[in-house]
Amino acid sequence: MNTQQMEQMGQFRITVWEEENFQGKRCEFMLECQNIMERGFHKIRSIKVENGPWVGYEYPEFQGQQFILEKGDYPRYEAWSGNSSYRTEHLLSFRPIKCANHSDSKVTLYECEDFQGRKFELCDDYPSLQAMGWCSKEVPSIKINSECSWSFLWVAYQFPGYRGYQYILERDRHQGEYRCYNEYSTQAHTNQVQSIRRIQH
């Protein structure tokens, strides 16, 4: 089944509002939106995800800080940004993510860029990488490993407990290979990663 067929079957569905608490102009999407302003909106300030997951972006064209949007309600920016030290009160673009419904994906962390140095393989969620044996607050490169053709999705966080900057790591982007931290996101300013979790659709 290709992406278009999945979307036609309602695999992805999101409703966005221009104001907080599901007020103001609203629109429902089953496909990506590269720039909500082209739809007559000034911004997105609240969201309901019926089927996902999705990634929301601070700027048009999937640029800027990114936020994972799983099934549920997001009445205000705190709901999608969590305890992030980066305050993003609105989103301007978003896209659905195809990801597997099973767990044969692994992620490998590397001590240095370009997959060099000591490595650490994970296949589960880790609220604290240091508590599980990773001896640094930094992860200079990451590789998503899977023999499945589906996309596997992990979210890496700047701080323990899934807090701080979010980095959406997909197998079908960069072929699952993130050779240096600035490939984690267009807004990645640091290679600090201290927690990581899987997203399963």
PDB file of C-alpha atoms in Angstrom:
ATOM      1  CA  MET A   1       0.000   0.000   0.000  1.00  0.00           C
ATOM      2  CA  ASN A   2       1.445   3.349  -0.992  1.00  0.00           C
ATOM      3  CA  THR A   3       1.273   6.625   0.917  1.00  0.00           C
ATOM      4  CA  GLN A   4      -1.591   8.002  -1.154  1.00  0.00           C
ATOM      5  CA  GLN A   5      -3.730   4.906  -0.555  1.00  0.00           C
ATOM      6  CA  MET A   6      -3.046   5.055   3.180  1.00  0.00           C
ATOM      7  CA  GLU A   7      -4.034   8.699   3.316  1.00  0.00           C
ATOM      8  CA  GLN A   8      -7.216   8.028   1.317  1.00  0.00           C
ATOM      9  CA  MET A   9      -8.193   5.396   3.888  1.00  0.00           C
ATOM     10  CA  GLY A  10      -7.965   7.958   6.668  1.00  0.00           C
ATOM     11  CA  GLN A  11      -4.687   6.693   8.049  1.00  0.00           C
ATOM     12  CA  PHE A  12      -3.859  10.296   9.001  1.00  0.00           C
ATOM     13  CA  ARG A  13      -6.217  12.982  10.273  1.00  0.00           C
ATOM     14  CA  ILE A  14      -5.501  16.239  12.089  1.00  0.00           C
ATOM     15  CA  THR A  15      -7.621  19.314  12.855  1.00  0.00           C
ATOM     16  CA  VAL A  16      -5.957  22.653  13.512  1.00  0.00           C
ATOM     17  CA  TRP A  17      -7.289  25.923  14.951  1.00  0.00           C
ATOM     18  CA  GLU A  18      -5.961  29.445  14.661  1.00  0.00           C
ATOM     19  CA  GLU A  19      -6.486  30.217  18.361  1.00  0.00           C
ATOM     20  CA  GLU A  20      -5.842  28.442  21.642  1.00  0.00           C
ATOM     21  CA  ASN A  21      -8.419  26.069  23.163  1.00  0.00           C
ATOM     22  CA  PHE A  22      -9.864  25.061  19.783  1.00  0.00           C
ATOM     23  CA  GLN A  23     -11.208  28.518  18.948  1.00  0.00           C
ATOM     24  CA  GLY A  24     -11.255  30.568  15.770  1.00  0.00           C
ATOM     25  CA  LYS A  25     -10.723  29.362  12.230  1.00  0.00           C
ATOM     26  CA  ARG A  26     -10.348  25.592  11.879  1.00  0.00           C
ATOM     27  CA  CYS A  27      -9.398  23.140   9.146  1.00  0.00           C
ATOM     28  CA  GLU A  28      -9.036  19.366   8.913  1.00  0.00           C
ATOM     29  CA  PHE A  29      -6.175  17.710   7.044  1.00  0.00           C
ATOM     30  CA  MET A  30      -5.306  14.208   5.912  1.00  0.00           C
ATOM     31  CA  LEU A  31      -2.195  15.333   4.026  1.00  0.00           C
ATOM     32  CA  GLU A  32       0.830  17.464   4.826  1.00  0.00           C
ATOM     33  CA  CYS A  33       0.583  21.244   4.899  1.00  0.00           C
ATOM     34  CA  GLN A  34       3.761  23.102   3.940  1.00  0.00           C
ATOM     35  CA  ASN A  35       2.465  26.531   4.906  1.00  0.00           C
ATOM     36  CA  ILE A  36      -0.768  27.094   6.861  1.00  0.00           C
ATOM     37  CA  MET A  37      -0.697  30.775   5.884  1.00  0.00           C
ATOM     38  CA  GLU A  38      -1.495  29.734   2.300  1.00  0.00           C
ATOM     39  CA  ARG A  39      -4.799  28.431   3.703  1.00  0.00           C
ATOM     40  CA  GLY A  40      -5.692  31.858   5.089  1.00  0.00           C
ATOM     41  CA  PHE A  41      -4.464  31.165   8.615  1.00  0.00           C
ATOM     42  CA  HIS A  42      -2.051  33.410  10.507  1.00  0.00           C
ATOM     43  CA  LYS A  43      -0.843  30.531  12.694  1.00  0.00           C
ATOM     44  CA  ILE A  44      -1.845  27.294  14.438  1.00  0.00           C
ATOM     45  CA  ARG A  45      -2.347  27.573  18.185  1.00  0.00           C
ATOM     46  CA  SER A  46      -4.357  24.426  19.018  1.00  0.00           C
ATOM     47  CA  ILE A  47      -4.577  20.950  17.490  1.00  0.00           C
ATOM     48  CA  LYS A  48      -6.510  17.679  17.690  1.00  0.00           C
ATOM     49  CA  VAL A  49      -4.836  14.576  16.257  1.00  0.00           C
ATOM     50  CA  GLU A  50      -7.365  11.859  15.424  1.00  0.00           C
ATOM     51  CA  ASN A  51      -4.979   9.585  13.559  1.00  0.00           C
ATOM     52  CA  GLY A  52      -1.252  10.054  13.517  1.00  0.00           C
ATOM     53  CA  PRO A  53       1.474  10.551  14.321  1.00  0.00           C
ATOM     54  CA  TRP A  54       2.382  13.918  12.815  1.00  0.00           C
ATOM     55  CA  VAL A  55       5.275  16.356  13.115  1.00  0.00           C
ATOM     56  CA  GLY A  56       4.550  20.065  13.564  1.00  0.00           C
ATOM     57  CA  TYR A  57       7.084  22.751  12.657  1.00  0.00           C
ATOM     58  CA  GLU A  58       7.710  26.268  13.860  1.00  0.00           C
ATOM     59  CA  TYR A  59       8.095  27.681  10.330  1.00  0.00           C
ATOM     60  CA  PRO A  60       6.707  26.995   6.832  1.00  0.00           C
ATOM     61  CA  GLU A  61       8.255  24.328   4.589  1.00  0.00           C
ATOM     62  CA  PHE A  62       8.936  22.015   7.577  1.00  0.00           C
ATOM     63  CA  GLN A  63      11.606  24.282   9.001  1.00  0.00           C
ATOM     64  CA  GLY A  64      12.523  25.329  12.513  1.00  0.00           C
ATOM     65  CA  GLN A  65      11.922  23.557  15.790  1.00  0.00           C
ATOM     66  CA  GLN A  66       9.920  20.335  15.397  1.00  0.00           C
ATOM     67  CA  PHE A  67       7.372  18.687  17.688  1.00  0.00           C
ATOM     68  CA  ILE A  68       5.940  15.183  17.669  1.00  0.00           C
ATOM     69  CA  LEU A  69       2.126  15.187  17.601  1.00  0.00           C
ATOM     70  CA  GLU A  70       0.606  11.880  18.661  1.00  0.00           C
ATOM     71  CA  LYS A  71      -3.105  11.082  18.936  1.00  0.00           C
ATOM     72  CA  GLY A  72      -4.777  13.465  21.366  1.00  0.00           C
ATOM     73  CA  ASP A  73      -5.640  17.095  22.103  1.00  0.00           C
ATOM     74  CA  TYR A  74      -3.226  20.034  22.138  1.00  0.00           C
ATOM     75  CA  PRO A  75      -5.198  23.066  23.419  1.00  0.00           C
ATOM     76  CA  ARG A  76      -2.118  25.281  23.868  1.00  0.00           C
ATOM     77  CA  TYR A  77       1.559  25.288  22.919  1.00  0.00           C
ATOM     78  CA  GLU A  78       2.636  23.725  26.229  1.00  0.00           C
ATOM     79  CA  ALA A  79       0.894  20.517  25.192  1.00  0.00           C
ATOM     80  CA  TRP A  80       3.167  19.996  22.190  1.00  0.00           C
ATOM     81  CA  SER A  81       6.327  21.616  23.508  1.00  0.00           C
ATOM     82  CA  GLY A  82       6.107  19.967  26.923  1.00  0.00           C
ATOM     83  CA  ASN A  83       8.903  21.114  29.191  1.00  0.00           C
ATOM     84  CA  SER A  84      10.994  22.380  26.306  1.00  0.00           C
ATOM     85  CA  SER A  85      13.138  25.358  27.135  1.00  0.00           C
ATOM     86  CA  TYR A  86      12.328  26.557  23.628  1.00  0.00           C
ATOM     87  CA  ARG A  87       9.014  28.444  23.593  1.00  0.00           C
ATOM     88  CA  THR A  88       7.097  27.955  20.348  1.00  0.00           C
ATOM     89  CA  GLU A  89       3.587  29.346  20.761  1.00  0.00           C
ATOM     90  CA  HIS A  90       2.397  28.460  17.260  1.00  0.00           C
ATOM     91  CA  LEU A  91       3.113  26.125  14.340  1.00  0.00           C
ATOM     92  CA  LEU A  92       3.123  26.971  10.634  1.00  0.00           C
ATOM     93  CA  SER A  93       3.569  23.604   8.874  1.00  0.00           C
ATOM     94  CA  PHE A  94       3.028  19.927   9.615  1.00  0.00           C
ATOM     95  CA  ARG A  95       3.219  16.509   7.993  1.00  0.00           C
ATOM     96  CA  PRO A  96       2.122  12.957   8.798  1.00  0.00           C
ATOM     97  CA  ILE A  97       4.685  10.281   9.538  1.00  0.00           C
ATOM     98  CA  LYS A  98       4.494   6.722   8.299  1.00  0.00           C
ATOM     99  CA  CYS A  99       5.863   4.403  10.934  1.00  0.00           C
ATOM    100  CA  ALA A 100       5.732   0.734  11.733  1.00  0.00           C
ATOM    101  CA  ASN A 101       3.329  -0.872  14.143  1.00  0.00           C
ATOM    102  CA  HIS A 102       5.895  -3.313  15.476  1.00  0.00           C
ATOM    103  CA  SER A 103       9.219  -3.066  17.224  1.00  0.00           C
ATOM    104  CA  ASP A 104      12.037  -4.673  15.230  1.00  0.00           C
ATOM    105  CA  SER A 105      13.816  -1.340  14.940  1.00  0.00           C
ATOM    106  CA  LYS A 106      17.037  -0.495  16.711  1.00  0.00           C
ATOM    107  CA  VAL A 107      18.890   2.773  17.063  1.00  0.00           C
ATOM    108  CA  THR A 108      22.650   3.027  17.495  1.00  0.00           C
ATOM    109  CA  LEU A 109      24.268   5.992  19.208  1.00  0.00           C
ATOM    110  CA  TYR A 110      27.883   6.903  18.450  1.00  0.00           C
ATOM    111  CA  GLU A 111      30.492   8.685  20.513  1.00  0.00           C
ATOM    112  CA  CYS A 112      31.761  10.707  17.516  1.00  0.00           C
ATOM    113  CA  GLU A 113      30.450  12.107  14.248  1.00  0.00           C
ATOM    114  CA  ASP A 114      30.285   9.862  11.148  1.00  0.00           C
ATOM    115  CA  PHE A 115      29.514   6.774  13.267  1.00  0.00           C
ATOM    116  CA  GLN A 116      32.941   6.675  14.860  1.00  0.00           C
ATOM    117  CA  GLY A 117      34.037   5.766  18.367  1.00  0.00           C
ATOM    118  CA  ARG A 118      32.183   3.844  21.034  1.00  0.00           C
ATOM    119  CA  LYS A 119      28.629   2.824  20.138  1.00  0.00           C
ATOM    120  CA  PHE A 120      25.514   1.971  22.103  1.00  0.00           C
ATOM    121  CA  GLU A 121      22.571   0.044  20.592  1.00  0.00           C
ATOM    122  CA  LEU A 122      19.000   0.554  21.844  1.00  0.00           C
ATOM    123  CA  CYS A 123      15.722  -1.182  21.076  1.00  0.00           C
ATOM    124  CA  ASP A 124      13.555   0.348  23.792  1.00  0.00           C
ATOM    125  CA  ASP A 125      12.627   3.701  25.334  1.00  0.00           C
ATOM    126  CA  TYR A 126      15.252   5.336  27.556  1.00  0.00           C
ATOM    127  CA  PRO A 127      14.144   8.259  29.769  1.00  0.00           C
ATOM    128  CA  SER A 128      17.795   8.703  30.789  1.00  0.00           C
ATOM    129  CA  LEU A 129      20.598   7.537  28.532  1.00  0.00           C
ATOM    130  CA  GLN A 130      23.200   8.194  31.207  1.00  0.00           C
ATOM    131  CA  ALA A 131      21.321   6.053  33.725  1.00  0.00           C
ATOM    132  CA  MET A 132      21.380   3.212  31.173  1.00  0.00           C
ATOM    133  CA  GLY A 133      25.132   3.411  30.609  1.00  0.00           C
ATOM    134  CA  TRP A 134      25.779   6.130  28.025  1.00  0.00           C
ATOM    135  CA  CYS A 135      28.623   8.090  29.597  1.00  0.00           C
ATOM    136  CA  SER A 136      28.032  11.462  27.943  1.00  0.00           C
ATOM    137  CA  LYS A 137      25.333  14.109  27.600  1.00  0.00           C
ATOM    138  CA  GLU A 138      26.189  14.292  23.903  1.00  0.00           C
ATOM    139  CA  VAL A 139      25.353  12.028  20.952  1.00  0.00           C
ATOM    140  CA  PRO A 140      27.293  13.229  17.882  1.00  0.00           C
ATOM    141  CA  SER A 141      25.782  10.710  15.400  1.00  0.00           C
ATOM    142  CA  ILE A 142      22.869   8.275  15.283  1.00  0.00           C
ATOM    143  CA  LYS A 143      21.848   5.420  12.987  1.00  0.00           C
ATOM    144  CA  ILE A 144      18.354   3.910  12.713  1.00  0.00           C
ATOM    145  CA  ASN A 145      18.645   0.208  11.887  1.00  0.00           C
ATOM    146  CA  SER A 146      15.846  -1.920  10.452  1.00  0.00           C
ATOM    147  CA  GLU A 147      15.435  -4.531   7.760  1.00  0.00           C
ATOM    148  CA  CYS A 148      11.787  -3.599   7.334  1.00  0.00           C
ATOM    149  CA  SER A 149      10.781  -1.310   4.485  1.00  0.00           C
ATOM    150  CA  TRP A 150       8.527   0.724   6.769  1.00  0.00           C
ATOM    151  CA  SER A 151       9.698   3.902   8.323  1.00  0.00           C
ATOM    152  CA  PHE A 152      10.696   3.647  11.956  1.00  0.00           C
ATOM    153  CA  LEU A 153      10.495   6.707  14.076  1.00  0.00           C
ATOM    154  CA  TRP A 154      12.390   7.670  17.194  1.00  0.00           C
ATOM    155  CA  VAL A 155      12.299  10.960  19.053  1.00  0.00           C
ATOM    156  CA  ALA A 156      15.485  12.101  20.771  1.00  0.00           C
ATOM    157  CA  TYR A 157      15.337  14.768  23.470  1.00  0.00           C
ATOM    158  CA  GLN A 158      17.898  17.234  24.725  1.00  0.00           C
ATOM    159  CA  PHE A 159      17.324  16.442  28.422  1.00  0.00           C
ATOM    160  CA  PRO A 160      16.381  13.387  30.520  1.00  0.00           C
ATOM    161  CA  GLY A 161      12.696  12.624  30.950  1.00  0.00           C
ATOM    162  CA  TYR A 162      11.850  13.476  27.328  1.00  0.00           C
ATOM    163  CA  ARG A 163      12.358  17.209  27.803  1.00  0.00           C
ATOM    164  CA  GLY A 164      13.990  20.002  25.830  1.00  0.00           C
ATOM    165  CA  TYR A 165      14.557  20.155  22.092  1.00  0.00           C
ATOM    166  CA  GLN A 166      12.927  17.315  20.150  1.00  0.00           C
ATOM    167  CA  TYR A 167      14.656  15.620  17.229  1.00  0.00           C
ATOM    168  CA  ILE A 168      12.471  13.431  15.013  1.00  0.00           C
ATOM    169  CA  LEU A 169      14.642  10.607  13.652  1.00  0.00           C
ATOM    170  CA  GLU A 170      13.156   8.652  10.733  1.00  0.00           C
ATOM    171  CA  ARG A 171      14.572   5.708   8.857  1.00  0.00           C
ATOM    172  CA  ASP A 172      13.345   7.030   5.502  1.00  0.00           C
ATOM    173  CA  ARG A 173      15.121  10.383   5.929  1.00  0.00           C
ATOM    174  CA  HIS A 174      18.887  10.445   5.452  1.00  0.00           C
ATOM    175  CA  GLN A 175      18.492   6.667   4.943  1.00  0.00           C
ATOM    176  CA  GLY A 176      18.271   6.519   8.724  1.00  0.00           C
ATOM    177  CA  GLU A 177      21.809   7.887   9.036  1.00  0.00           C
ATOM    178  CA  TYR A 178      22.417  11.089  10.992  1.00  0.00           C
ATOM    179  CA  ARG A 179      26.146  11.661  10.622  1.00  0.00           C
ATOM    180  CA  CYS A 180      26.298  14.847  12.693  1.00  0.00           C
ATOM    181  CA  TYR A 181      23.965  16.688  15.021  1.00  0.00           C
ATOM    182  CA  ASN A 182      22.949  19.380  12.532  1.00  0.00           C
ATOM    183  CA  GLU A 183      21.169  16.648  10.545  1.00  0.00           C
ATOM    184  CA  TYR A 184      18.854  15.978  13.514  1.00  0.00           C
ATOM    185  CA  SER A 185      16.854  19.131  12.752  1.00  0.00           C
ATOM    186  CA  THR A 186      17.121  22.423  10.875  1.00  0.00           C
ATOM    187  CA  GLN A 187      17.266  24.043  14.316  1.00  0.00           C
ATOM    188  CA  ALA A 188      19.677  21.644  16.034  1.00  0.00           C
ATOM    189  CA  HIS A 189      22.200  23.839  17.845  1.00  0.00           C
ATOM    190  CA  THR A 190      23.762  21.148  20.010  1.00  0.00           C
ATOM    191  CA  ASN A 191      24.521  17.431  19.982  1.00  0.00           C
ATOM    192  CA  GLN A 192      23.166  17.084  23.501  1.00  0.00           C
ATOM    193  CA  VAL A 193      20.772  14.113  23.657  1.00  0.00           C
ATOM    194  CA  GLN A 194      19.859  12.583  27.020  1.00  0.00           C
ATOM    195  CA  SER A 195      16.649  10.624  26.396  1.00  0.00           C
ATOM    196  CA  ILE A 196      15.056   8.796  23.461  1.00  0.00           C
ATOM    197  CA  ARG A 197      11.809   6.958  22.752  1.00  0.00           C
ATOM    198  CA  ARG A 198      10.038   5.107  19.961  1.00  0.00           C
ATOM    199  CA  ILE A 199       6.867   6.233  18.251  1.00  0.00           C
ATOM    200  CA  GLN A 200       4.602   3.456  17.036  1.00  0.00           C
ATOM    201  CA  HIS A 201       1.484   4.097  15.018  1.00  0.00           C
TER     202      HIS A 201
END
